[in-house]
XYZ file of C-alpha atoms in Angstrom:
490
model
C 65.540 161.992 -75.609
C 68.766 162.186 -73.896
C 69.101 161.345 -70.553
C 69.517 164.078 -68.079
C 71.366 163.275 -64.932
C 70.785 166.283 -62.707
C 66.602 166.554 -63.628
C 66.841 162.290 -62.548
C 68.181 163.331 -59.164
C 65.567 166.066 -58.460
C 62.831 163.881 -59.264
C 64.569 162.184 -55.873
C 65.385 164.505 -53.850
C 64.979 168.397 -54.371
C 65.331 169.370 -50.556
C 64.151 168.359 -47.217
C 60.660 169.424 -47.486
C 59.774 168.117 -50.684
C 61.188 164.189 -49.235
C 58.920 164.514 -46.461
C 56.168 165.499 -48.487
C 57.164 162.277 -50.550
C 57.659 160.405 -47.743
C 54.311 161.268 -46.059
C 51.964 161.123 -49.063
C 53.668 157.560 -50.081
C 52.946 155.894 -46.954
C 49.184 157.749 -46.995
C 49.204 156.116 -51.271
C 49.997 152.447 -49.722
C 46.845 152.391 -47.233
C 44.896 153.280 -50.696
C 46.980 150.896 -52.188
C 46.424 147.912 -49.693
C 42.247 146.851 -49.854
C 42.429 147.461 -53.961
C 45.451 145.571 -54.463
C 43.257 142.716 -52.096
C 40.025 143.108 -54.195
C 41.755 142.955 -57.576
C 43.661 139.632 -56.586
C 40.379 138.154 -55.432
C 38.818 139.592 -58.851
C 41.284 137.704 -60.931
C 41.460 134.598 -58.893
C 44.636 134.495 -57.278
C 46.434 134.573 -53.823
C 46.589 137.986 -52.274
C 49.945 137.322 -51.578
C 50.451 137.358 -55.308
C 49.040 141.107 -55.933
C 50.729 142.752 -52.649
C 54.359 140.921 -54.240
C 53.426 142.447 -57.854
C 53.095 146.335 -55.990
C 55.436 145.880 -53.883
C 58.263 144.756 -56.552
C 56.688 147.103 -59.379
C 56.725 149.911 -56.647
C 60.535 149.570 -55.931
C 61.082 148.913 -59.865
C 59.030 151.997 -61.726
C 60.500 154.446 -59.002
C 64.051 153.447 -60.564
C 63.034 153.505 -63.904
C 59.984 154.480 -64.634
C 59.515 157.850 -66.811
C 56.435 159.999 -64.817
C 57.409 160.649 -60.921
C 54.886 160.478 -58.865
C 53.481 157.447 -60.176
C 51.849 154.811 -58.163
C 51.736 151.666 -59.824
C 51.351 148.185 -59.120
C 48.509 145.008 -59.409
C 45.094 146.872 -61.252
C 41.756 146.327 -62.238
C 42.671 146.164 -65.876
C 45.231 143.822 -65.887
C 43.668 141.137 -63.426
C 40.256 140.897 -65.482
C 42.921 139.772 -68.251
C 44.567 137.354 -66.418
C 41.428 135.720 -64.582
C 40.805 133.636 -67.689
C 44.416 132.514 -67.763
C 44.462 131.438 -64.353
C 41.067 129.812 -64.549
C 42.411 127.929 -67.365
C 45.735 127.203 -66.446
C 46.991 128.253 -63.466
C 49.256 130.395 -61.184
C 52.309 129.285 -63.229
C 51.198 130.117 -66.397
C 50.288 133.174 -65.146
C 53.651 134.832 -63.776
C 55.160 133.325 -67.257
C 52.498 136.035 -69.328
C 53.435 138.283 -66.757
C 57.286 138.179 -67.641
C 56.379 138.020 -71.483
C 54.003 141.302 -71.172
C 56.866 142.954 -69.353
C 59.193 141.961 -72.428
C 56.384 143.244 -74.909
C 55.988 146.502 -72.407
C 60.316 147.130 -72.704
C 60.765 146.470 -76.868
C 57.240 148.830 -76.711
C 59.425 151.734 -74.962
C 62.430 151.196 -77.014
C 60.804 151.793 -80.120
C 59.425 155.095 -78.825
C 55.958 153.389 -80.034
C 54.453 155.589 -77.274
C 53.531 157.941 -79.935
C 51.023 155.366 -81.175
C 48.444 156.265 -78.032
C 48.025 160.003 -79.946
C 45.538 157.210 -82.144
C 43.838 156.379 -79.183
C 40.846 158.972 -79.252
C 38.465 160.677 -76.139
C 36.058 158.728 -77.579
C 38.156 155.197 -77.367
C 39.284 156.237 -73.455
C 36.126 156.836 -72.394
C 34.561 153.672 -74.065
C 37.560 151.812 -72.128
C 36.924 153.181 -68.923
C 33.478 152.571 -68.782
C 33.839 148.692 -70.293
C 36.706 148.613 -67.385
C 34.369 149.998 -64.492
C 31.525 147.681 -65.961
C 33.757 144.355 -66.109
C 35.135 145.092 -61.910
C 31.187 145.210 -61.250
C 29.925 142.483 -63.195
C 33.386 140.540 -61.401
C 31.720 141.527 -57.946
C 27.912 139.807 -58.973
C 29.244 136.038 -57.890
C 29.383 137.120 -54.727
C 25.979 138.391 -54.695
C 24.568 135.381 -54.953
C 23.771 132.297 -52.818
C 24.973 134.226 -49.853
C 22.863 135.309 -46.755
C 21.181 138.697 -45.369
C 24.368 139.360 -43.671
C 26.899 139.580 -46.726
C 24.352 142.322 -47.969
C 24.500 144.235 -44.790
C 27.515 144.161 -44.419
C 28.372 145.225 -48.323
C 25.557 148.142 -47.609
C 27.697 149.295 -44.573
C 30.788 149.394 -46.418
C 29.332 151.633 -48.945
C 27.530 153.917 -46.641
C 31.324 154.120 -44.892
C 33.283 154.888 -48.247
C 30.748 157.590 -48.891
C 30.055 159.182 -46.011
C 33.656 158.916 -44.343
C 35.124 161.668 -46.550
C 32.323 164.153 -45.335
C 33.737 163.556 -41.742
C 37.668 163.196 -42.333
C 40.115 162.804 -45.390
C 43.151 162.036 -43.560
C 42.418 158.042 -43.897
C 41.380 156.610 -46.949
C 37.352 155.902 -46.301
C 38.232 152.461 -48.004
C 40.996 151.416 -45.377
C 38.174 153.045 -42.490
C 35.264 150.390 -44.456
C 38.023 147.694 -43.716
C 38.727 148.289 -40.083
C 34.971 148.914 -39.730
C 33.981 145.919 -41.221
C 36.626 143.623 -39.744
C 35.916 144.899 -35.910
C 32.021 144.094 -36.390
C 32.339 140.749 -37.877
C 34.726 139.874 -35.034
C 32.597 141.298 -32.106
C 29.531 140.037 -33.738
C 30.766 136.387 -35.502
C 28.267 136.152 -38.650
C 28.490 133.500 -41.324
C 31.144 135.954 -43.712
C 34.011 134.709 -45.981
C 37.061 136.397 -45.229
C 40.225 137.391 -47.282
C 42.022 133.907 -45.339
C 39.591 132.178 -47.474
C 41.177 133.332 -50.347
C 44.444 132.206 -50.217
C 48.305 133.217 -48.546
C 48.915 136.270 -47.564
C 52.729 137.148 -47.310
C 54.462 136.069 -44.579
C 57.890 137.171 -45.824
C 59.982 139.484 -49.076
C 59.198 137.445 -51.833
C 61.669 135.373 -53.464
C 63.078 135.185 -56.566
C 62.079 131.677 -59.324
C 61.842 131.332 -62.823
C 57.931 130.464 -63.876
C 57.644 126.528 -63.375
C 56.067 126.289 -66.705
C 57.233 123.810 -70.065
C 60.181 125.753 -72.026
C 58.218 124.451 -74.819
C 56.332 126.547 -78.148
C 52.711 125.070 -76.546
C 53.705 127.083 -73.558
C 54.101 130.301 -75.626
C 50.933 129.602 -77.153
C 48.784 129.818 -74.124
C 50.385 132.619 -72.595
C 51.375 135.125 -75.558
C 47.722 135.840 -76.156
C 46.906 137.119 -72.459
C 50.834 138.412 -72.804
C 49.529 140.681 -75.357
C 46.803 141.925 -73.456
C 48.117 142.257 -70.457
C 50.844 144.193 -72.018
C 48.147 146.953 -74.065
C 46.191 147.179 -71.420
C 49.215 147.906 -68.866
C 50.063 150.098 -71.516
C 47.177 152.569 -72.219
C 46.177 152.717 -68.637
C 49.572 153.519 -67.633
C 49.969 156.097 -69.982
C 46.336 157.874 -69.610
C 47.367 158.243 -66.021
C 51.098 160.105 -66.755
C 49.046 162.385 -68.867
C 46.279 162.956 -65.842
C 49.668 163.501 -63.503
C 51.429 165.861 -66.443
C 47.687 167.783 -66.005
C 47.989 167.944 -62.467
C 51.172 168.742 -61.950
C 51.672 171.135 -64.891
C 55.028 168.953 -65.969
C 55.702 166.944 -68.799
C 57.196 163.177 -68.754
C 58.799 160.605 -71.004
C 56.046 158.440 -72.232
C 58.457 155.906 -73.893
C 60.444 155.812 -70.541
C 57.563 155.118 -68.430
C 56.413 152.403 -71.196
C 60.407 150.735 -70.470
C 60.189 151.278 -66.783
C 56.618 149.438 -66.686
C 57.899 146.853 -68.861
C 60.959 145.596 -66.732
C 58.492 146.085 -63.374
C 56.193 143.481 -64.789
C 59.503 141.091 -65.845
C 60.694 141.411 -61.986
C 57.296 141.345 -60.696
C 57.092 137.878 -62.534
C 60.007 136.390 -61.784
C 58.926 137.584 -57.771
C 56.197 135.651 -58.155
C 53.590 138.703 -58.994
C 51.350 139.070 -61.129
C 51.415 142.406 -63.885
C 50.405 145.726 -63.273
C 50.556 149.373 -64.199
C 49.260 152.867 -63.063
C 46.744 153.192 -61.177
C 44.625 156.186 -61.577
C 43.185 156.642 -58.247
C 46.360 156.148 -55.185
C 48.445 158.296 -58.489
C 45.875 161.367 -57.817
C 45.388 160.474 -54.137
C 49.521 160.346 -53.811
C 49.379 163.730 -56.218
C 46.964 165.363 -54.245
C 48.761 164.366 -50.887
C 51.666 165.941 -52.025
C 54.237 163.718 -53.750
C 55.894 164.690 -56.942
C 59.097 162.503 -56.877
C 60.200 159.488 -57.403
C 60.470 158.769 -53.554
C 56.910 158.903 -52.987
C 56.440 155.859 -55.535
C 59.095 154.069 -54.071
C 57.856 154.382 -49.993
C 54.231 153.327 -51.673
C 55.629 150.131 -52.595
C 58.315 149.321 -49.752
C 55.699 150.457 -47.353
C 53.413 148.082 -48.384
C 54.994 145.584 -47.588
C 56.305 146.440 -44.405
C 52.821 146.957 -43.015
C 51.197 143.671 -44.460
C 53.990 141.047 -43.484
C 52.931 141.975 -39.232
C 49.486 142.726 -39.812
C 49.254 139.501 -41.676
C 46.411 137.939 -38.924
C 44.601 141.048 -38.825
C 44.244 141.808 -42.346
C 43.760 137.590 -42.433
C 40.410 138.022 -40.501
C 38.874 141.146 -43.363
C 35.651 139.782 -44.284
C 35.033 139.331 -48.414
C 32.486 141.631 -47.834
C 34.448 144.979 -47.538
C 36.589 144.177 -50.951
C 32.830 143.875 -52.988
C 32.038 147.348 -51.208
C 35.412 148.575 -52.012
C 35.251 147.133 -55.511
C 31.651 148.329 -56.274
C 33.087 152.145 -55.198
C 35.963 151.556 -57.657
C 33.394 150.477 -60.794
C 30.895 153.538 -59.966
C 33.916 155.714 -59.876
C 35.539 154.324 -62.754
C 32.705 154.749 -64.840
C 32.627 158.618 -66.833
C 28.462 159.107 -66.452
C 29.447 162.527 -68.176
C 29.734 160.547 -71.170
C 25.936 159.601 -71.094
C 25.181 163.017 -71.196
C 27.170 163.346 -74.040
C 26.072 161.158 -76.083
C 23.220 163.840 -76.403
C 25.735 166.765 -76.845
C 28.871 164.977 -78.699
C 28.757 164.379 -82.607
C 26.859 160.731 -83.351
C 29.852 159.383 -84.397
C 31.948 160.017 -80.975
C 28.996 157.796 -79.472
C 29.018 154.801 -81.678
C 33.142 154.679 -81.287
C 32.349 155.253 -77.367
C 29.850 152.279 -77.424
C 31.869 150.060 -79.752
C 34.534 149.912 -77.512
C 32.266 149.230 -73.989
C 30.528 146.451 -75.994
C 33.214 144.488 -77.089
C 35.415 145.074 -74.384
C 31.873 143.490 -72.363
C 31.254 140.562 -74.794
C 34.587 139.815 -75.146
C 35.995 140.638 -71.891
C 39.460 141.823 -73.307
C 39.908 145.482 -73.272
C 42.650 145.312 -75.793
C 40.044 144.402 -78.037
C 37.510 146.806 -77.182
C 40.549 149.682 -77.826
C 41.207 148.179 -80.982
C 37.983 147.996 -82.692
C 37.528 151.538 -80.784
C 40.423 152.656 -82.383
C 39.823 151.201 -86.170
C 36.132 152.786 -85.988
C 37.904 156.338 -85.731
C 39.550 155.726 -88.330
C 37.136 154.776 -90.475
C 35.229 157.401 -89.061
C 37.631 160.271 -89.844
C 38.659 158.764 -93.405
C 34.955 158.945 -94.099
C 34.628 162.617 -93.130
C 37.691 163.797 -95.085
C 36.600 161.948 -97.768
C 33.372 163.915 -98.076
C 35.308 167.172 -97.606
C 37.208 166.241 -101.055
C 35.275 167.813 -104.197
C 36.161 168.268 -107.963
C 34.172 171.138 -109.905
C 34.031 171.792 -113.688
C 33.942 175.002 -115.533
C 34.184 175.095 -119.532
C 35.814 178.312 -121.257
C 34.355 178.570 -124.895
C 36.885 180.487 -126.240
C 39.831 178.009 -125.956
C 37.499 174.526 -125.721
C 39.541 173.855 -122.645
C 37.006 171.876 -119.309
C 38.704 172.920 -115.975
C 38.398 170.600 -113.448
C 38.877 172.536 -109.963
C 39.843 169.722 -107.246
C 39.977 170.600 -103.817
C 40.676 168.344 -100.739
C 41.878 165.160 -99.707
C 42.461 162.655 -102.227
C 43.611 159.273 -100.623
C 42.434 155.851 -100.808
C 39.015 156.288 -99.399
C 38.406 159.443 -101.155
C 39.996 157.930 -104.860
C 36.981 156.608 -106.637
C 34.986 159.386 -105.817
C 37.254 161.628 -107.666
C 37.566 159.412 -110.483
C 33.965 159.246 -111.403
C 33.841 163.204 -110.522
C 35.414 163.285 -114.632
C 34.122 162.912 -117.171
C 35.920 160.451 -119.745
C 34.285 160.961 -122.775
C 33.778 165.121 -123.036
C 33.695 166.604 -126.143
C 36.156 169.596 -125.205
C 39.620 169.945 -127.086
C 41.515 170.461 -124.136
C 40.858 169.740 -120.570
C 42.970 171.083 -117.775
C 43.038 169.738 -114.256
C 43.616 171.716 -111.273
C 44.986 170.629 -107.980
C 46.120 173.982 -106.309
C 43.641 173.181 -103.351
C 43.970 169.512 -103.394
C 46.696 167.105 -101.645
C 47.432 163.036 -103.516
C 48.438 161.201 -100.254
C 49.212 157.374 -101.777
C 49.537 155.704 -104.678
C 45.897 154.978 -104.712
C 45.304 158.302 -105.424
C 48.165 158.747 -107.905
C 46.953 155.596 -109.466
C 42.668 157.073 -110.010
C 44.635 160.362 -111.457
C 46.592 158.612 -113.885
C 43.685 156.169 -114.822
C 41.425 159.730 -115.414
C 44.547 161.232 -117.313
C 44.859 158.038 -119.460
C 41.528 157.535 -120.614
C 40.987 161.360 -121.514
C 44.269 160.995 -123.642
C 43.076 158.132 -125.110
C 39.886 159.877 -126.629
C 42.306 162.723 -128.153
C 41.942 165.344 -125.758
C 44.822 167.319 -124.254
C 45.133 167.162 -120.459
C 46.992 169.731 -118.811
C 47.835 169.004 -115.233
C 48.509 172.661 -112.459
C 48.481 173.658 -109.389
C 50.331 170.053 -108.366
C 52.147 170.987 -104.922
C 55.396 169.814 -103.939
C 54.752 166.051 -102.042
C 52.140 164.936 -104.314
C 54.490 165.741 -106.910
C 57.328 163.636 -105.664
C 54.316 160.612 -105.402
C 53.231 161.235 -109.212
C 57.133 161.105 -110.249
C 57.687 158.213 -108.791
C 54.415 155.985 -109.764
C 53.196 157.579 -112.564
C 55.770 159.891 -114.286
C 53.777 159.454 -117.749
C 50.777 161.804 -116.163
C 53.147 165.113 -116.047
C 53.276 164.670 -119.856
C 50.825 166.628 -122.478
């Protein structure tokens, strides 16, 4: 797609109203923005300071470049259950080295328009992902559920009863950033044994600055981090693009996938070399920020440069939020991650749409990777679908006394999953003079298919009859020139 200048600068600026709408409904997306980015850095084990760096870099970065306005992006669920383990394992470091890697992976992934491999991503495999996500930010919350005291629970309780009743009385503030100030005001008029986000590490006290990963330049170093690289990078990816299309939805506009897939990819390299961690669209502040009003490219770029305006002098404040609020926060996020329609429908939906759905929440669980739950989501539909198609494909014989000829009427799909079936479907040693084989309603898709016709054609041959071959449209006869010319031959 070529690039057109003068559609870039109205996605900036298309008049005074529609920049303070922008304006307005980014600031409004970076109070969403603020507790979640807070709760996912706790959830994958790193300073706060790291996560509000990542948004506030990919904020300023995906506004530039990035391919859907109206996109808020920045440090998500998704990405920080994938880099827990790293961190766990190895460290910060090693950590902000994947993070440059999956932005490298993200870029090549956008240059080679491979954003047309997500139309292989199914309903089935998205909802199976969402749900494993929403289940893998609870299960992250249960540690601090346990060993603690009657007041971590009360508190937790009151944060949820805040997030869900708030709404009901105003929608102006996020009920999330209300839970926080809540929260914070009664554990500091009523001091109560309560871990609080200064527990957790820095927060940022400053812009961040820019450093090359202190890791070894070395091939073990690659090692270790192209694995979580990977992942970080498909699950950036997918979630990234499954929110442009809910934005295309809501805003009745189309976007360049493969340019959003670039833009994400060279947010995550500065975001790393920042000292951030990865991240990529976030469903919720992108419909919040929708929903508010933005639909340009400024309203993603005051999300991020907001954010960080209001946390470097509200630093001791936001020091003194109690753990408490970000499990409340992050048990919201899980419950409304998590598509319940879809238990319904496993009732309603075909059998197969559940097991695909279910494949992908269970390994995503066991494995905690939700690249790998998409994969083996993804490989089941296809299996799935070859399997269908292939039982769609049928070959029915007819015998006309008055010429000895067998017709064999084959209609369908005839591929590699579908090739044996057709095979056996003949039979080899018939005692008719001729036999004539007819493909008007039938379609040879690989040379697995060419290869079962000319093995049927051969053997018949063999035994003296004459095989007639009709009906053989235009692409499967280009396949059976080219692999098996002999078959066209009486």
């Amino acid at each position: 797609m070529t690039f057109d200048f003068a559609r870039y600068r109205a996605e900036w600026y298309s008049g005074p109203a529609a920049a303070r709408r922008d304006i307005l409904a980014g600031m409004v997306g970076t109070f969403a923005l603020i507790p979640e980015v807070i709760a996912f850095s706790f959830v994958a084990g790193i300073d706060p300071q790291v996560g509000l760096f990542a948004s506030f870099v990919i904020g300023i970065v995906i506004a530039i470049f990035g391919g859907r306005p109206a996109m808020i992006s920045g440090a998500a669920g998704s990405v920080a259950l994938v880099a827990a383990a790293l961190v766990t394992a190895h460290g910060l470091s090693y950590l902000l080295a994947a993070t440059v890697l999956a932005g490298v992976l993200q870029v090549t992934f956008g240059l080679l328009r491979l954003d047309v491999l997500m139309r292989f991503v199914s309903q089935s495999v998205r909802t199976g992902f969402v749900n494993a996500l929403a289940i893998l930010i609870f299960s992250a919350q249960v540690p601090q559920l346990l060993g603690v005291d009657w007041h971590t629970y009360a508190m937790i309780g009151l944060g949820l009863a805040i997030i869900y009743l708030a709404p009901r009385v105003t929608t102006v503030i996020p009920s999330p950033l209300i839970c926080i100030v809540v929260l914070t005001a009664v554990s500091v008029a009523f001091p109560m044994p309560l871990r609080t986000i200064a527990d957790l590490g820095r927060l940022p006290d400053a812009l961040p600055g820019f450093a090359l990963p202190a890791v070894p330049m070395e091939w073990r170093t690659l090692a270790i981090v192209a694995p979580y690289a990977l992942a970080m990078a498909a699950v950036g990816l997918l979630e990234s693009l499954m929110t442009a299309r809910v934005v295309d939805d809501l805003t009745e506009s189309g976007s360049d996938k493969a340019r959003e897939a670039t833009g994400l990819g060279l947010a995550n390299v500065a975001a790393g070399l920042f000292g951030g961690i990865a991240g990529c669209g976030m469903i919720g502040q992108t419909v919040g920020n929708v929903r508010y009003g933005g639909r340009g490219r400024l309203s993603t770029l005051v999300a991020g440069v907001f954010l960080l305006v209001v946390m470097v002098p509200l630093r001791p404040w936001v020091a003194q939020v109690p753990v408490a609020a970000l499990v409340a926060i992050m048990v919201m996020v899980s419950i409304s991650t998590f598509s319940w329609g879809s238990l319904r429908d496993l009732a309603r939906h075909p059998k197969v749409s559940g097991v695909v759905m279910l494949a992908t929440v269970a390994v995503t669980v066991a494995t905690h990777d939700l690249s790998a739950g998409v994969a083996v989501g993804v490989l089941l539909s296809g299996v799935f679908f070859a399997f269908k198609v292939m039982r769609m494909m049928r070959v029915d014989a007819t015998y006309d006394v008055g010429t000895d000829t067998r017709v064999y009427t084959v209609s369908g799909q005839v591929f590699f999953a579908s090739a044996e079936m057709f095979a056996d479907r003949f039979d080899l040693r018939d005692t008719a003079a001729r036999v004539r084989i007819d493909l008007t309603g039938a379609h040879l898709w690989d040379v697995t298919a060419v290869a079962a016709l000319d093995d049927v054609v051969a053997k018949m041959r063999s035994h003296g009859m004459v095989v007639e071959l009709v009906g053989l449209n235009a692409a499967s006869a280009v396949l059976v020139d080219r692999h098996a010319p002999l078959v066209m031959g009486v």
